[in-house]
Short mmCIF file of C-alpha atoms in Angstrom, two decimals:
data_model
loop_
_atom_site.label_atom_id
_atom_site.label_comp_id
_atom_site.label_asym_id
_atom_site.label_seq_id
_atom_site.Cartn_x
_atom_site.Cartn_y
_atom_site.Cartn_z
CA UNK A 1 -42.56 1.53 -48.46
CA UNK A 2 -46.01 0.88 -50.44
CA UNK A 3 -48.14 -1.37 -49.57
CA UNK A 4 -47.39 -3.79 -52.17
CA UNK A 5 -43.74 -3.92 -51.15
CA UNK A 6 -45.50 -4.74 -47.94
CA UNK A 7 -47.07 -7.76 -48.90
CA UNK A 8 -44.18 -8.67 -51.41
CA UNK A 9 -41.86 -9.02 -48.54
CA UNK A 10 -41.82 -12.44 -47.44
CA UNK A 11 -41.87 -12.87 -43.59
CA UNK A 12 -39.62 -15.19 -40.64
CA UNK A 13 -40.75 -15.95 -37.44
CA UNK A 14 -39.16 -15.48 -34.34
CA UNK A 15 -38.97 -19.01 -33.31
CA UNK A 16 -37.25 -20.06 -36.74
CA UNK A 17 -34.99 -17.49 -36.59
CA UNK A 18 -33.72 -18.47 -33.28
CA UNK A 19 -33.53 -22.22 -34.70
CA UNK A 20 -30.86 -21.09 -37.38
CA UNK A 21 -29.24 -19.03 -34.50
CA UNK A 22 -29.02 -21.70 -32.90
CA UNK A 23 -28.06 -24.39 -35.28
CA UNK A 24 -25.14 -21.89 -36.56
CA UNK A 25 -23.95 -22.02 -32.82
CA UNK A 26 -23.88 -25.36 -32.19
CA UNK A 27 -22.02 -26.09 -35.39
CA UNK A 28 -19.54 -23.59 -34.45
CA UNK A 29 -19.08 -25.34 -30.91
CA UNK A 30 -18.85 -28.45 -32.41
CA UNK A 31 -15.67 -27.20 -35.03
CA UNK A 32 -14.77 -25.84 -31.50
CA UNK A 33 -14.46 -28.94 -30.17
CA UNK A 34 -12.86 -30.97 -32.90
CA UNK A 35 -10.23 -28.17 -33.41
CA UNK A 36 -9.63 -28.77 -29.46
CA UNK A 37 -9.30 -31.86 -29.38
CA UNK A 38 -7.59 -32.68 -33.26
CA UNK A 39 -4.77 -29.82 -32.56
CA UNK A 40 -4.74 -28.06 -28.67
CA UNK A 41 -5.89 -31.35 -26.31
CA UNK A 42 -3.31 -33.71 -25.05
CA UNK A 43 -3.03 -36.55 -22.45
CA UNK A 44 0.15 -36.48 -21.03
CA UNK A 45 1.88 -40.02 -21.12
CA UNK A 46 5.67 -39.51 -21.15
CA UNK A 47 6.15 -40.83 -17.79
CA UNK A 48 4.81 -43.62 -18.69
CA UNK A 49 7.51 -44.81 -21.15
CA UNK A 50 10.49 -44.16 -17.91
CA UNK A 51 12.30 -47.66 -17.96
CA UNK A 52 11.95 -50.38 -15.09
CA UNK A 53 14.97 -49.68 -12.82
CA UNK A 54 14.47 -45.55 -13.38
CA UNK A 55 16.41 -43.63 -10.39
CA UNK A 56 15.87 -40.51 -10.93
CA UNK A 57 13.60 -38.44 -13.75
CA UNK A 58 12.66 -34.84 -13.84
CA UNK A 59 9.29 -34.03 -15.75
CA UNK A 60 8.89 -29.89 -16.90
CA UNK A 61 5.28 -29.32 -18.70
CA UNK A 62 5.88 -27.33 -21.43
CA UNK A 63 2.93 -25.62 -22.22
CA UNK A 64 3.26 -24.69 -18.44
CA UNK A 65 6.73 -24.09 -17.10
CA UNK A 66 8.55 -23.14 -21.02
CA UNK A 67 6.86 -19.39 -20.57
CA UNK A 68 10.04 -19.49 -18.12
CA UNK A 69 12.55 -17.90 -20.24
CA UNK A 70 15.69 -19.75 -17.95
CA UNK A 71 13.92 -23.18 -19.46
CA UNK A 72 13.98 -21.86 -22.71
CA UNK A 73 17.23 -20.90 -22.38
CA UNK A 74 18.69 -24.19 -21.62
CA UNK A 75 16.64 -26.76 -22.02
CA UNK A 76 15.29 -25.84 -25.92
CA UNK A 77 18.62 -25.81 -27.29
CA UNK A 78 19.19 -29.42 -26.48
CA UNK A 79 17.06 -30.49 -29.38
CA UNK A 80 20.65 -29.46 -31.14
CA UNK A 81 22.85 -32.02 -29.23
CA UNK A 82 25.18 -33.30 -31.60
CA UNK A 83 24.32 -31.20 -34.16
CA UNK A 84 26.93 -29.97 -36.53
CA UNK A 85 27.97 -26.40 -36.94
CA UNK A 86 28.59 -27.13 -41.01
CA UNK A 87 28.04 -24.18 -43.21
CA UNK A 88 25.14 -24.14 -45.50
CA UNK A 89 22.43 -26.04 -42.49
CA UNK A 90 19.41 -24.15 -40.70
CA UNK A 91 19.37 -25.05 -37.24
CA UNK A 92 18.21 -28.77 -36.80
CA UNK A 93 15.06 -27.53 -35.76
CA UNK A 94 14.39 -25.50 -38.89
CA UNK A 95 15.20 -28.99 -40.45
CA UNK A 96 13.24 -31.10 -38.50
CA UNK A 97 9.71 -29.03 -38.94
CA UNK A 98 10.68 -28.91 -42.97
CA UNK A 99 10.67 -32.70 -42.97
CA UNK A 100 7.77 -33.64 -40.38
CA UNK A 101 5.54 -30.54 -40.10
CA UNK A 102 6.21 -31.04 -36.13
CA UNK A 103 7.00 -27.99 -34.58
CA UNK A 104 8.36 -28.16 -31.45
CA UNK A 105 7.22 -24.91 -30.19
CA UNK A 106 4.04 -25.03 -31.27
CA UNK A 107 3.25 -29.02 -30.81
CA UNK A 108 5.92 -29.58 -27.93
CA UNK A 109 3.89 -30.80 -24.38
CA UNK A 110 6.50 -32.14 -22.39
CA UNK A 111 9.88 -33.31 -21.73
CA UNK A 112 10.65 -36.66 -19.13
CA UNK A 113 14.49 -37.21 -18.33
CA UNK A 114 15.17 -40.20 -16.56
CA UNK A 115 18.15 -41.70 -15.26
CA UNK A 116 18.83 -45.47 -14.65
CA UNK A 117 20.50 -47.44 -11.77
CA UNK A 118 23.53 -47.03 -14.23
CA UNK A 119 24.21 -43.76 -14.56
CA UNK A 120 24.94 -43.95 -18.35
CA UNK A 121 21.53 -45.65 -18.97
CA UNK A 122 19.08 -42.16 -20.07
CA UNK A 123 16.14 -41.54 -21.90
CA UNK A 124 14.34 -38.22 -22.81
CA UNK A 125 10.69 -38.81 -23.65
CA UNK A 126 8.90 -35.84 -25.74
CA UNK A 127 5.68 -35.96 -25.17
CA UNK A 128 3.05 -33.36 -27.97
CA UNK A 129 0.99 -33.35 -30.28
CA UNK A 130 3.06 -35.15 -33.48
CA UNK A 131 1.73 -36.93 -36.48
CA UNK A 132 1.45 -40.68 -35.68
CA UNK A 133 3.49 -41.66 -38.63
CA UNK A 134 6.63 -40.35 -40.86
CA UNK A 135 8.65 -38.41 -37.74
CA UNK A 136 11.86 -40.93 -37.88
CA UNK A 137 11.71 -40.77 -41.08
CA UNK A 138 12.14 -37.26 -41.07
CA UNK A 139 14.38 -36.80 -38.20
CA UNK A 140 16.67 -39.65 -40.59
CA UNK A 141 16.26 -37.22 -42.66
CA UNK A 142 18.06 -34.38 -40.80
CA UNK A 143 20.59 -36.64 -39.74
CA UNK A 144 21.37 -37.60 -42.88
CA UNK A 145 21.72 -33.90 -43.70
CA UNK A 146 24.35 -33.96 -40.83
CA UNK A 147 26.48 -36.66 -42.49
CA UNK A 148 25.46 -38.45 -39.11
CA UNK A 149 26.06 -42.41 -39.27
CA UNK A 150 22.63 -44.01 -38.60
CA UNK A 151 20.72 -47.29 -39.20
CA UNK A 152 17.64 -48.49 -38.57
CA UNK A 153 16.46 -51.15 -36.31
CA UNK A 154 12.80 -52.74 -35.92
CA UNK A 155 11.71 -49.12 -36.93
CA UNK A 156 14.34 -46.82 -34.74
CA UNK A 157 17.16 -44.45 -35.76
CA UNK A 158 20.17 -45.92 -34.10
CA UNK A 159 23.58 -43.62 -34.12
CA UNK A 160 26.85 -45.04 -34.51
CA UNK A 161 27.98 -44.92 -30.82
CA UNK A 162 25.35 -42.71 -29.76
CA UNK A 163 21.60 -42.63 -28.88
CA UNK A 164 19.11 -44.34 -30.13
CA UNK A 165 15.34 -42.61 -31.18
CA UNK A 166 11.98 -44.27 -31.97
CA UNK A 167 8.21 -43.12 -31.48
CA UNK A 168 5.86 -45.18 -29.26
CA UNK A 169 2.49 -46.22 -30.06
CA UNK A 170 1.21 -42.43 -28.23
CA UNK A 171 3.06 -41.01 -30.26
CA UNK A 172 5.78 -39.90 -27.66
CA UNK A 173 9.16 -39.69 -29.28
CA UNK A 174 11.80 -41.46 -27.33
CA UNK A 175 15.77 -40.65 -27.42
CA UNK A 176 17.35 -43.17 -25.00
CA UNK A 177 21.51 -43.86 -24.76
CA UNK A 178 21.18 -47.14 -26.55
CA UNK A 179 19.03 -50.00 -28.08
CA UNK A 180 18.18 -51.87 -25.44
CA UNK A 181 17.33 -48.96 -22.82
CA UNK A 182 14.58 -47.58 -25.86
CA UNK A 183 13.11 -51.46 -25.97
CA UNK A 184 12.35 -50.35 -22.19
CA UNK A 185 11.28 -47.16 -22.13
CA UNK A 186 8.98 -48.00 -25.46
CA UNK A 187 7.55 -50.88 -23.43
CA UNK A 188 7.15 -48.52 -20.23
CA UNK A 189 6.57 -49.16 -16.75
CA UNK A 190 4.93 -47.78 -13.52
CA UNK A 191 8.26 -46.66 -12.76
CA UNK A 192 6.63 -42.96 -12.25
CA UNK A 193 4.29 -44.37 -9.68
CA UNK A 194 7.07 -46.28 -7.70
CA UNK A 195 9.04 -43.11 -7.47
CA UNK A 196 6.72 -40.78 -7.08
CA UNK A 197 6.86 -38.70 -9.94
CA UNK A 198 3.64 -36.33 -11.01
CA UNK A 199 2.65 -37.60 -13.99
CA UNK A 200 0.97 -34.12 -15.27
CA UNK A 201 0.68 -30.28 -13.60
CA UNK A 202 3.89 -27.77 -13.81
CA UNK A 203 6.37 -30.38 -13.41
CA UNK A 204 7.99 -32.70 -10.89
CA UNK A 205 11.11 -34.67 -9.92
CA UNK A 206 11.38 -38.36 -8.18
CA UNK A 207 14.37 -40.09 -7.02
CA UNK A 208 15.01 -43.32 -5.38
CA UNK A 209 17.99 -42.57 -2.44
CA UNK A 210 17.93 -46.70 -1.42
CA UNK A 211 18.42 -45.83 2.01
CA UNK A 212 21.85 -44.29 1.16
CA UNK A 213 21.20 -40.47 2.44
CA UNK A 214 23.91 -39.32 5.03
CA UNK A 215 23.64 -38.12 8.39
CA UNK A 216 20.38 -37.74 9.89
CA UNK A 217 18.55 -38.24 6.76
CA UNK A 218 20.29 -41.66 6.80
CA UNK A 219 17.25 -44.55 6.01
CA UNK A 220 15.55 -42.35 3.42
CA UNK A 221 14.43 -44.30 0.76
CA UNK A 222 12.28 -41.64 -1.95
CA UNK A 223 11.94 -38.05 -2.49
CA UNK A 224 9.16 -36.74 -4.63
CA UNK A 225 8.10 -33.20 -5.29
CA UNK A 226 6.17 -31.16 -7.84
CA UNK A 227 6.11 -27.78 -8.66
CA UNK A 228 3.41 -24.73 -9.15
CA UNK A 229 4.62 -21.88 -11.09
CA UNK A 230 3.19 -18.51 -9.54
CA UNK A 231 5.40 -15.32 -9.16
CA UNK A 232 8.31 -17.75 -8.06
CA UNK A 233 8.36 -21.78 -8.37
CA UNK A 234 6.92 -23.38 -5.52
CA UNK A 235 8.13 -26.40 -4.67
CA UNK A 236 6.11 -29.39 -2.17
CA UNK A 237 8.64 -32.62 -1.75
CA UNK A 238 7.92 -35.57 -0.16
CA UNK A 239 10.19 -37.69 1.85
CA UNK A 240 9.81 -41.33 2.56
CA UNK A 241 11.76 -43.63 5.17
CA UNK A 242 12.20 -46.83 5.24
CA UNK A 243 10.23 -48.55 7.69
CA UNK A 244 7.14 -46.88 9.89
CA UNK A 245 9.62 -46.12 13.47
CA UNK A 246 8.73 -42.36 14.31
CA UNK A 247 11.30 -39.41 13.88
CA UNK A 248 11.82 -36.20 15.51
CA UNK A 249 10.79 -33.24 13.06
CA UNK A 250 13.74 -31.38 13.82
CA UNK A 251 16.22 -34.34 13.29
CA UNK A 252 14.51 -34.14 9.75
CA UNK A 253 14.58 -30.86 9.37
CA UNK A 254 18.17 -30.20 10.06
CA UNK A 255 19.05 -33.50 7.68
CA UNK A 256 17.50 -30.94 4.52
CA UNK A 257 18.88 -27.73 5.68
CA UNK A 258 22.04 -29.86 5.77
CA UNK A 259 21.89 -30.51 2.25
CA UNK A 260 22.23 -27.00 1.35
CA UNK A 261 26.06 -27.48 1.69
CA UNK A 262 26.12 -30.57 -0.13
CA UNK A 263 24.40 -29.99 -3.81
CA UNK A 264 26.28 -28.04 -6.65
CA UNK A 265 26.63 -24.33 -6.23
CA UNK A 266 25.17 -23.65 -9.57
CA UNK A 267 21.76 -26.15 -9.01
CA UNK A 268 20.30 -22.93 -7.71
CA UNK A 269 19.37 -25.23 -4.46
CA UNK A 270 21.13 -23.95 -1.56
CA UNK A 271 19.13 -21.62 -0.38
CA UNK A 272 15.40 -23.76 -1.03
CA UNK A 273 16.88 -25.85 0.91
CA UNK A 274 18.66 -24.00 3.67
CA UNK A 275 15.02 -22.13 4.81
CA UNK A 276 13.20 -25.28 4.05
CA UNK A 277 10.29 -25.52 5.93
CA UNK A 278 9.53 -29.07 7.60
CA UNK A 279 6.11 -30.84 8.76
CA UNK A 280 6.05 -34.46 9.47
CA UNK A 281 2.75 -35.91 7.19
CA UNK A 282 3.71 -39.46 9.16
CA UNK A 283 6.24 -41.59 10.93
CA UNK A 284 7.70 -42.50 7.60
CA UNK A 285 7.30 -39.69 5.60
CA UNK A 286 7.73 -35.77 5.90
CA UNK A 287 6.75 -32.45 3.74
CA UNK A 288 9.14 -30.14 2.82
CA UNK A 289 8.34 -26.92 1.23
CA UNK A 290 10.20 -23.81 -0.41
CA UNK A 291 10.34 -21.45 -2.76
CA UNK A 292 12.61 -21.72 -5.58
CA UNK A 293 13.24 -17.58 -7.10
CA UNK A 294 13.40 -17.13 -10.83
CA UNK A 295 17.27 -16.60 -10.42
CA UNK A 296 17.92 -20.02 -9.05
CA UNK A 297 15.60 -21.65 -11.91
CA UNK A 298 18.13 -20.04 -13.63
CA UNK A 299 21.22 -21.76 -12.44
CA UNK A 300 19.23 -24.77 -12.05
CA UNK A 301 17.83 -24.91 -15.86
CA UNK A 302 21.23 -24.61 -16.35
CA UNK A 303 22.86 -27.53 -14.65
CA UNK A 304 20.29 -29.33 -15.45
CA UNK A 305 20.60 -28.57 -19.10
CA UNK A 306 24.61 -29.44 -18.47
CA UNK A 307 23.67 -32.79 -16.84
CA UNK A 308 21.67 -33.34 -19.97
CA UNK A 309 24.42 -33.18 -22.09
CA UNK A 310 26.89 -35.11 -19.69
CA UNK A 311 24.93 -38.04 -20.23
CA UNK A 312 24.24 -37.54 -23.67
CA UNK A 313 28.05 -37.83 -24.75
CA UNK A 314 28.68 -40.27 -22.09
CA UNK A 315 29.47 -44.04 -23.88
CA UNK A 316 26.27 -45.76 -24.21
CA UNK A 317 25.49 -49.11 -23.63
CA UNK A 318 27.17 -52.40 -24.92
#
């Protein structure tokens, strides 16, 4: 390089170079933050749509739990409930994606199932990154392709002799046993707080038992639990009894272990209940810790799927 070329080449100061580099980094970070909140971040809202009379609720965090094959196998196909096997129609989830732009495998974040005091009243709440408009119209088009008789009521799609479906203001999709149950779910309630259902985390359940439990568990008012995913499923359950009188730990342990013979065989809960560890937390509250193996989870997911199908196919509320 000659002396002229050395003089002609423009020079860039180190400070200016670092300023430009920093600007690019900040721009990339801002773009990443935007993409995260626009397409990834999601606030868990599904539990807030449980109707006030909910007696049993189960929540599954899709991002966490559906990495498990049993849950993908038994729960995701529930979206095709009632779909006819008409020749020439693609699967419902494919047609739903085409009409709405919603890919359940990508956009679904959580599923909450609730059953009311009348067991024929139920809700299935799907929470995720859904468009705020057009989803119900797209779903109506999907059902029309299946020749399903529907009608529109105040923005909801109501199936003849079937469930009612709508989208809440926060984006959650709600499928309910009938219009009245749907209205209650769209309004929402504090039922998840009253029951003790964890609104976040990998998953959980809650039940109001109204003191109807038998034997040494008499007076049991509520049961709720949270699940954590590891090699197995770690379940941490709280049992809350009516009143504040003290109860012997051994008596409660006998009651919990005795439930193993009462739960359905295909629920996958018999061994976990029989081997559960019991610890008293307060005079009227006991903690139950147990592990659910993967094969038991497969059983339980299948049992839950069949239970949801049974409620879906039940005669809806008048």
